[in-house]
Amino acid sequence: MDPDAFPDTLDFQGPNGMVSIRNPQFRYGFALSPSTTFYVSIEKPSSDVTFKTPEFSSQPNAPSPDGAIRLRQEFEGGHFQVAGIFRSIAASVGTGSSAKTDSVFGWGVNTSVGLKTFGKDNAIFAVAAGHGISRYLQDTSGLGIDAEVTSGVNPHLEATPAVGVEAAYQHYWFEKSTV
């Protein structure tokens, strides 16, 4: 996620399509230049998969940590950031003797930009897209829709597509803060 791409809003949670999740992680960052940084991290895994049919209920699990990379470029008029997430989403599917654990590859890309405009004003734009990334998006996190079971004789998991878009223009009405 890019905290610098969070607009000031009256809504406590923020825009619906914003990437907003704080995960415990091991992260290493190194400077490629004075204004460009590259980060690599592994994060706490969690499969957000919830479904129930007459035949079975899902039992989500996370077989391996999520992996993330991020490249951030700072410049005089703002910043640009692109990040990727790679994950294994798993759940038990089926019932009785036909129950099995299935996993599917999830991935996503988040691109954001923040630009200074006039005075303290700024414009923010971000887009995130991928398969199996619903837990990372503001209003779909916790809904259990990272993956779904295909119906049929041989049920298996499929990562669900997701897209989140956010845009904002922040205008400061007063030159000095009144607080």
PDB file of C-alpha atoms in Angstrom:
ATOM      1  CA  MET A   1       0.000   0.000   0.000  1.00  0.00           C
ATOM      2  CA  ASP A   2       1.022   3.601  -0.443  1.00  0.00           C
ATOM      3  CA  PRO A   3       0.109   5.698   2.630  1.00  0.00           C
ATOM      4  CA  ASP A   4       1.085   8.853   0.721  1.00  0.00           C
ATOM      5  CA  ALA A   5      -1.787   8.105  -1.681  1.00  0.00           C
ATOM      6  CA  PHE A   6      -4.432   8.190   1.071  1.00  0.00           C
ATOM      7  CA  PRO A   7      -6.596  11.296   0.641  1.00  0.00           C
ATOM      8  CA  ASP A   8      -7.875  13.240   3.628  1.00  0.00           C
ATOM      9  CA  THR A   9     -11.549  12.274   3.898  1.00  0.00           C
ATOM     10  CA  LEU A  10     -14.402  12.462   6.367  1.00  0.00           C
ATOM     11  CA  ASP A  11     -14.913   8.719   5.863  1.00  0.00           C
ATOM     12  CA  PHE A  12     -12.803   6.957   8.490  1.00  0.00           C
ATOM     13  CA  GLN A  13     -12.116   3.975   6.206  1.00  0.00           C
ATOM     14  CA  GLY A  14     -11.286   6.026   3.135  1.00  0.00           C
ATOM     15  CA  PRO A  15     -12.057   5.342  -0.528  1.00  0.00           C
ATOM     16  CA  ASN A  16     -13.558   1.962  -1.433  1.00  0.00           C
ATOM     17  CA  GLY A  17     -10.946   0.944  -4.016  1.00  0.00           C
ATOM     18  CA  MET A  18      -7.899   1.880  -1.960  1.00  0.00           C
ATOM     19  CA  VAL A  19      -5.297  -0.767  -1.041  1.00  0.00           C
ATOM     20  CA  SER A  20      -5.269  -0.657   2.735  1.00  0.00           C
ATOM     21  CA  ILE A  21      -4.029  -3.540   4.843  1.00  0.00           C
ATOM     22  CA  ARG A  22      -1.296  -3.631   7.433  1.00  0.00           C
ATOM     23  CA  ASN A  23       0.402  -7.013   7.583  1.00  0.00           C
ATOM     24  CA  PRO A  24       3.261  -8.128   9.777  1.00  0.00           C
ATOM     25  CA  GLN A  25       6.240  -8.480   7.451  1.00  0.00           C
ATOM     26  CA  PHE A  26       9.964  -8.852   7.040  1.00  0.00           C
ATOM     27  CA  ARG A  27      11.034  -6.132   4.613  1.00  0.00           C
ATOM     28  CA  TYR A  28      14.316  -5.031   3.151  1.00  0.00           C
ATOM     29  CA  GLY A  29      14.720  -1.831   1.175  1.00  0.00           C
ATOM     30  CA  PHE A  30      17.681  -0.475  -0.653  1.00  0.00           C
ATOM     31  CA  ALA A  31      18.325   2.725  -2.542  1.00  0.00           C
ATOM     32  CA  LEU A  32      18.821   2.434  -6.286  1.00  0.00           C
ATOM     33  CA  SER A  33      19.502   6.181  -6.455  1.00  0.00           C
ATOM     34  CA  PRO A  34      19.007   9.131  -4.065  1.00  0.00           C
ATOM     35  CA  SER A  35      15.327   9.314  -5.102  1.00  0.00           C
ATOM     36  CA  THR A  36      14.512   5.678  -5.992  1.00  0.00           C
ATOM     37  CA  THR A  37      14.054   2.833  -3.511  1.00  0.00           C
ATOM     38  CA  PHE A  38      13.327  -0.860  -4.081  1.00  0.00           C
ATOM     39  CA  TYR A  39      11.736  -3.026  -1.368  1.00  0.00           C
ATOM     40  CA  VAL A  40      11.296  -6.794  -1.055  1.00  0.00           C
ATOM     41  CA  SER A  41       9.180  -8.356   1.691  1.00  0.00           C
ATOM     42  CA  ILE A  42       7.498 -11.504   2.886  1.00  0.00           C
ATOM     43  CA  GLU A  43       4.236 -10.997   4.729  1.00  0.00           C
ATOM     44  CA  LYS A  44       1.973 -12.909   7.059  1.00  0.00           C
ATOM     45  CA  PRO A  45      -0.188 -15.130   4.861  1.00  0.00           C
ATOM     46  CA  SER A  46      -3.941 -15.311   5.137  1.00  0.00           C
ATOM     47  CA  SER A  47      -6.386 -16.840   2.693  1.00  0.00           C
ATOM     48  CA  ASP A  48      -9.626 -14.852   2.717  1.00  0.00           C
ATOM     49  CA  VAL A  49     -11.864 -17.608   1.368  1.00  0.00           C
ATOM     50  CA  THR A  50     -15.360 -18.184   2.725  1.00  0.00           C
ATOM     51  CA  PHE A  51     -18.003 -20.196   0.953  1.00  0.00           C
ATOM     52  CA  LYS A  52     -20.698 -22.640   1.902  1.00  0.00           C
ATOM     53  CA  THR A  53     -22.709 -24.968  -0.294  1.00  0.00           C
ATOM     54  CA  PRO A  54     -25.093 -27.790   0.571  1.00  0.00           C
ATOM     55  CA  GLU A  55     -22.156 -30.146  -0.020  1.00  0.00           C
ATOM     56  CA  PHE A  56     -19.421 -28.430   2.006  1.00  0.00           C
ATOM     57  CA  SER A  57     -18.006 -25.393   3.792  1.00  0.00           C
ATOM     58  CA  SER A  58     -14.581 -23.940   3.077  1.00  0.00           C
ATOM     59  CA  GLN A  59     -11.704 -24.226   5.508  1.00  0.00           C
ATOM     60  CA  PRO A  60      -9.178 -21.551   4.436  1.00  0.00           C
ATOM     61  CA  ASN A  61      -5.482 -21.924   5.051  1.00  0.00           C
ATOM     62  CA  ALA A  62      -2.329 -20.214   3.856  1.00  0.00           C
ATOM     63  CA  PRO A  63       0.443 -22.613   2.821  1.00  0.00           C
ATOM     64  CA  SER A  64       3.180 -19.999   2.344  1.00  0.00           C
ATOM     65  CA  PRO A  65       3.901 -16.343   3.114  1.00  0.00           C
ATOM     66  CA  ASP A  66       2.804 -13.624   0.708  1.00  0.00           C
ATOM     67  CA  GLY A  67       5.651 -12.035  -1.232  1.00  0.00           C
ATOM     68  CA  ALA A  68       5.706  -8.354  -2.142  1.00  0.00           C
ATOM     69  CA  ILE A  69       7.972  -6.051  -4.132  1.00  0.00           C
ATOM     70  CA  ARG A  70       7.796  -2.264  -4.412  1.00  0.00           C
ATOM     71  CA  LEU A  71       9.594   0.401  -6.404  1.00  0.00           C
ATOM     72  CA  ARG A  72       9.195   4.024  -5.315  1.00  0.00           C
ATOM     73  CA  GLN A  73      10.423   7.117  -7.143  1.00  0.00           C
ATOM     74  CA  GLU A  74      10.390  10.494  -5.397  1.00  0.00           C
ATOM     75  CA  PHE A  75      10.607  13.662  -7.483  1.00  0.00           C
ATOM     76  CA  GLU A  76      10.252  17.373  -6.838  1.00  0.00           C
ATOM     77  CA  GLY A  77       6.550  17.486  -7.670  1.00  0.00           C
ATOM     78  CA  GLY A  78       5.478  14.261  -5.923  1.00  0.00           C
ATOM     79  CA  HIS A  79       6.064  10.526  -6.132  1.00  0.00           C
ATOM     80  CA  PHE A  80       5.345   7.407  -8.184  1.00  0.00           C
ATOM     81  CA  GLN A  81       5.084   3.890  -6.795  1.00  0.00           C
ATOM     82  CA  VAL A  82       4.450   0.463  -8.288  1.00  0.00           C
ATOM     83  CA  ALA A  83       4.117  -2.673  -6.159  1.00  0.00           C
ATOM     84  CA  GLY A  84       3.315  -6.326  -6.716  1.00  0.00           C
ATOM     85  CA  ILE A  85       1.979  -9.067  -4.468  1.00  0.00           C
ATOM     86  CA  PHE A  86       2.319 -12.811  -5.046  1.00  0.00           C
ATOM     87  CA  ARG A  87       0.463 -15.295  -2.876  1.00  0.00           C
ATOM     88  CA  SER A  88      -0.805 -18.812  -2.443  1.00  0.00           C
ATOM     89  CA  ILE A  89      -4.497 -19.029  -1.570  1.00  0.00           C
ATOM     90  CA  ALA A  90      -5.717 -22.355  -0.217  1.00  0.00           C
ATOM     91  CA  ALA A  91      -8.855 -23.942   1.193  1.00  0.00           C
ATOM     92  CA  SER A  92     -10.299 -27.353   1.806  1.00  0.00           C
ATOM     93  CA  VAL A  93     -12.911 -28.208  -0.821  1.00  0.00           C
ATOM     94  CA  GLY A  94     -15.310 -31.141  -0.989  1.00  0.00           C
ATOM     95  CA  THR A  95     -16.830 -33.276   1.741  1.00  0.00           C
ATOM     96  CA  GLY A  96     -16.242 -36.621   3.350  1.00  0.00           C
ATOM     97  CA  SER A  97     -13.808 -38.874   1.508  1.00  0.00           C
ATOM     98  CA  SER A  98     -13.762 -36.484  -1.494  1.00  0.00           C
ATOM     99  CA  ALA A  99     -12.489 -33.547   0.623  1.00  0.00           C
ATOM    100  CA  LYS A 100      -9.134 -32.187  -0.477  1.00  0.00           C
ATOM    101  CA  THR A 101      -7.054 -29.091   0.011  1.00  0.00           C
ATOM    102  CA  ASP A 102      -6.599 -27.049  -3.112  1.00  0.00           C
ATOM    103  CA  SER A 103      -4.490 -23.952  -3.667  1.00  0.00           C
ATOM    104  CA  VAL A 104      -4.325 -21.315  -6.352  1.00  0.00           C
ATOM    105  CA  PHE A 105      -1.786 -18.612  -7.234  1.00  0.00           C
ATOM    106  CA  GLY A 106      -2.873 -15.041  -6.509  1.00  0.00           C
ATOM    107  CA  TRP A 107      -1.167 -11.914  -7.797  1.00  0.00           C
ATOM    108  CA  GLY A 108      -1.759  -8.192  -7.961  1.00  0.00           C
ATOM    109  CA  VAL A 109      -0.215  -4.906  -9.056  1.00  0.00           C
ATOM    110  CA  ASN A 110      -0.779  -1.558  -7.333  1.00  0.00           C
ATOM    111  CA  THR A 111       0.316   1.652  -9.027  1.00  0.00           C
ATOM    112  CA  SER A 112      -0.028   5.051  -7.382  1.00  0.00           C
ATOM    113  CA  VAL A 113       1.024   8.605  -8.037  1.00  0.00           C
ATOM    114  CA  GLY A 114       0.840  11.768  -5.962  1.00  0.00           C
ATOM    115  CA  LEU A 115       1.409  15.153  -7.598  1.00  0.00           C
ATOM    116  CA  LYS A 116       1.711  18.597  -6.032  1.00  0.00           C
ATOM    117  CA  THR A 117      -0.441  21.113  -7.893  1.00  0.00           C
ATOM    118  CA  PHE A 118      -0.906  24.644  -6.457  1.00  0.00           C
ATOM    119  CA  GLY A 119       0.285  25.738  -3.009  1.00  0.00           C
ATOM    120  CA  LYS A 120      -0.253  22.802  -0.645  1.00  0.00           C
ATOM    121  CA  ASP A 121      -2.858  21.196  -2.960  1.00  0.00           C
ATOM    122  CA  ASN A 122      -2.210  17.782  -4.464  1.00  0.00           C
ATOM    123  CA  ALA A 123      -3.760  15.177  -6.735  1.00  0.00           C
ATOM    124  CA  ILE A 124      -3.690  11.459  -6.011  1.00  0.00           C
ATOM    125  CA  PHE A 125      -4.430   8.546  -8.318  1.00  0.00           C
ATOM    126  CA  ALA A 126      -4.051   4.809  -7.674  1.00  0.00           C
ATOM    127  CA  VAL A 127      -5.184   1.607  -9.336  1.00  0.00           C
ATOM    128  CA  ALA A 128      -4.809  -1.981  -8.122  1.00  0.00           C
ATOM    129  CA  ALA A 129      -5.694  -5.058 -10.159  1.00  0.00           C
ATOM    130  CA  GLY A 130      -5.082  -8.770 -10.000  1.00  0.00           C
ATOM    131  CA  HIS A 131      -6.501 -12.161  -9.102  1.00  0.00           C
ATOM    132  CA  GLY A 132      -6.933 -13.200  -5.485  1.00  0.00           C
ATOM    133  CA  ILE A 133      -6.256  -9.763  -3.964  1.00  0.00           C
ATOM    134  CA  SER A 134      -9.672  -8.875  -2.542  1.00  0.00           C
ATOM    135  CA  ARG A 135      -8.349  -9.019   1.042  1.00  0.00           C
ATOM    136  CA  TYR A 136      -5.995  -6.139   0.173  1.00  0.00           C
ATOM    137  CA  LEU A 137      -8.724  -3.777  -1.112  1.00  0.00           C
ATOM    138  CA  GLN A 138     -10.529  -1.510   1.334  1.00  0.00           C
ATOM    139  CA  ASP A 139     -14.161  -2.559   0.921  1.00  0.00           C
ATOM    140  CA  THR A 140     -13.688  -6.195  -0.147  1.00  0.00           C
ATOM    141  CA  SER A 141     -11.284  -7.191   2.633  1.00  0.00           C
ATOM    142  CA  GLY A 142     -12.895  -9.720   4.959  1.00  0.00           C
ATOM    143  CA  LEU A 143     -15.657 -10.769   2.550  1.00  0.00           C
ATOM    144  CA  GLY A 144     -13.989 -14.113   1.790  1.00  0.00           C
ATOM    145  CA  ILE A 145     -13.759 -13.593  -1.961  1.00  0.00           C
ATOM    146  CA  ASP A 146     -10.051 -14.095  -2.712  1.00  0.00           C
ATOM    147  CA  ALA A 147     -10.986 -17.363  -4.419  1.00  0.00           C
ATOM    148  CA  GLU A 148     -14.065 -19.368  -5.299  1.00  0.00           C
ATOM    149  CA  VAL A 149     -14.781 -23.001  -5.954  1.00  0.00           C
ATOM    150  CA  THR A 150     -15.664 -23.997  -9.473  1.00  0.00           C
ATOM    151  CA  SER A 151     -18.669 -26.264  -9.527  1.00  0.00           C
ATOM    152  CA  GLY A 152     -18.666 -29.637 -11.185  1.00  0.00           C
ATOM    153  CA  VAL A 153     -17.400 -33.143 -10.734  1.00  0.00           C
ATOM    154  CA  ASN A 154     -13.893 -32.039  -9.752  1.00  0.00           C
ATOM    155  CA  PRO A 155     -14.271 -28.886  -7.612  1.00  0.00           C
ATOM    156  CA  HIS A 156     -11.162 -26.701  -7.362  1.00  0.00           C
ATOM    157  CA  LEU A 157     -10.257 -23.142  -6.374  1.00  0.00           C
ATOM    158  CA  GLU A 158     -10.041 -20.252  -8.796  1.00  0.00           C
ATOM    159  CA  ALA A 159      -8.636 -16.853  -7.802  1.00  0.00           C
ATOM    160  CA  THR A 160     -11.251 -14.151  -8.305  1.00  0.00           C
ATOM    161  CA  PRO A 161     -10.371 -11.021 -10.273  1.00  0.00           C
ATOM    162  CA  ALA A 162     -10.412  -7.693  -8.432  1.00  0.00           C
ATOM    163  CA  VAL A 163      -9.848  -4.053  -9.366  1.00  0.00           C
ATOM    164  CA  GLY A 164      -9.664  -1.024  -7.089  1.00  0.00           C
ATOM    165  CA  VAL A 165      -9.399   2.576  -8.283  1.00  0.00           C
ATOM    166  CA  GLU A 166      -8.938   5.723  -6.242  1.00  0.00           C
ATOM    167  CA  ALA A 167      -8.580   9.354  -7.286  1.00  0.00           C
ATOM    168  CA  ALA A 168      -8.629  12.535  -5.217  1.00  0.00           C
ATOM    169  CA  TYR A 169      -7.835  16.196  -5.349  1.00  0.00           C
ATOM    170  CA  GLN A 170      -7.017  17.755  -1.989  1.00  0.00           C
ATOM    171  CA  HIS A 171      -7.490  21.485  -1.727  1.00  0.00           C
ATOM    172  CA  TYR A 172      -6.323  23.419   1.325  1.00  0.00           C
ATOM    173  CA  TRP A 173      -8.691  26.335   1.927  1.00  0.00           C
ATOM    174  CA  PHE A 174      -6.479  28.107   4.437  1.00  0.00           C
ATOM    175  CA  GLU A 175      -2.767  28.789   4.198  1.00  0.00           C
ATOM    176  CA  LYS A 176      -2.274  28.047   7.909  1.00  0.00           C
ATOM    177  CA  SER A 177      -3.812  25.252   9.928  1.00  0.00           C
ATOM    178  CA  THR A 178      -6.546  26.483  12.305  1.00  0.00           C
ATOM    179  CA  VAL A 179      -5.894  23.685  14.801  1.00  0.00           C
TER     180      VAL A 179
END
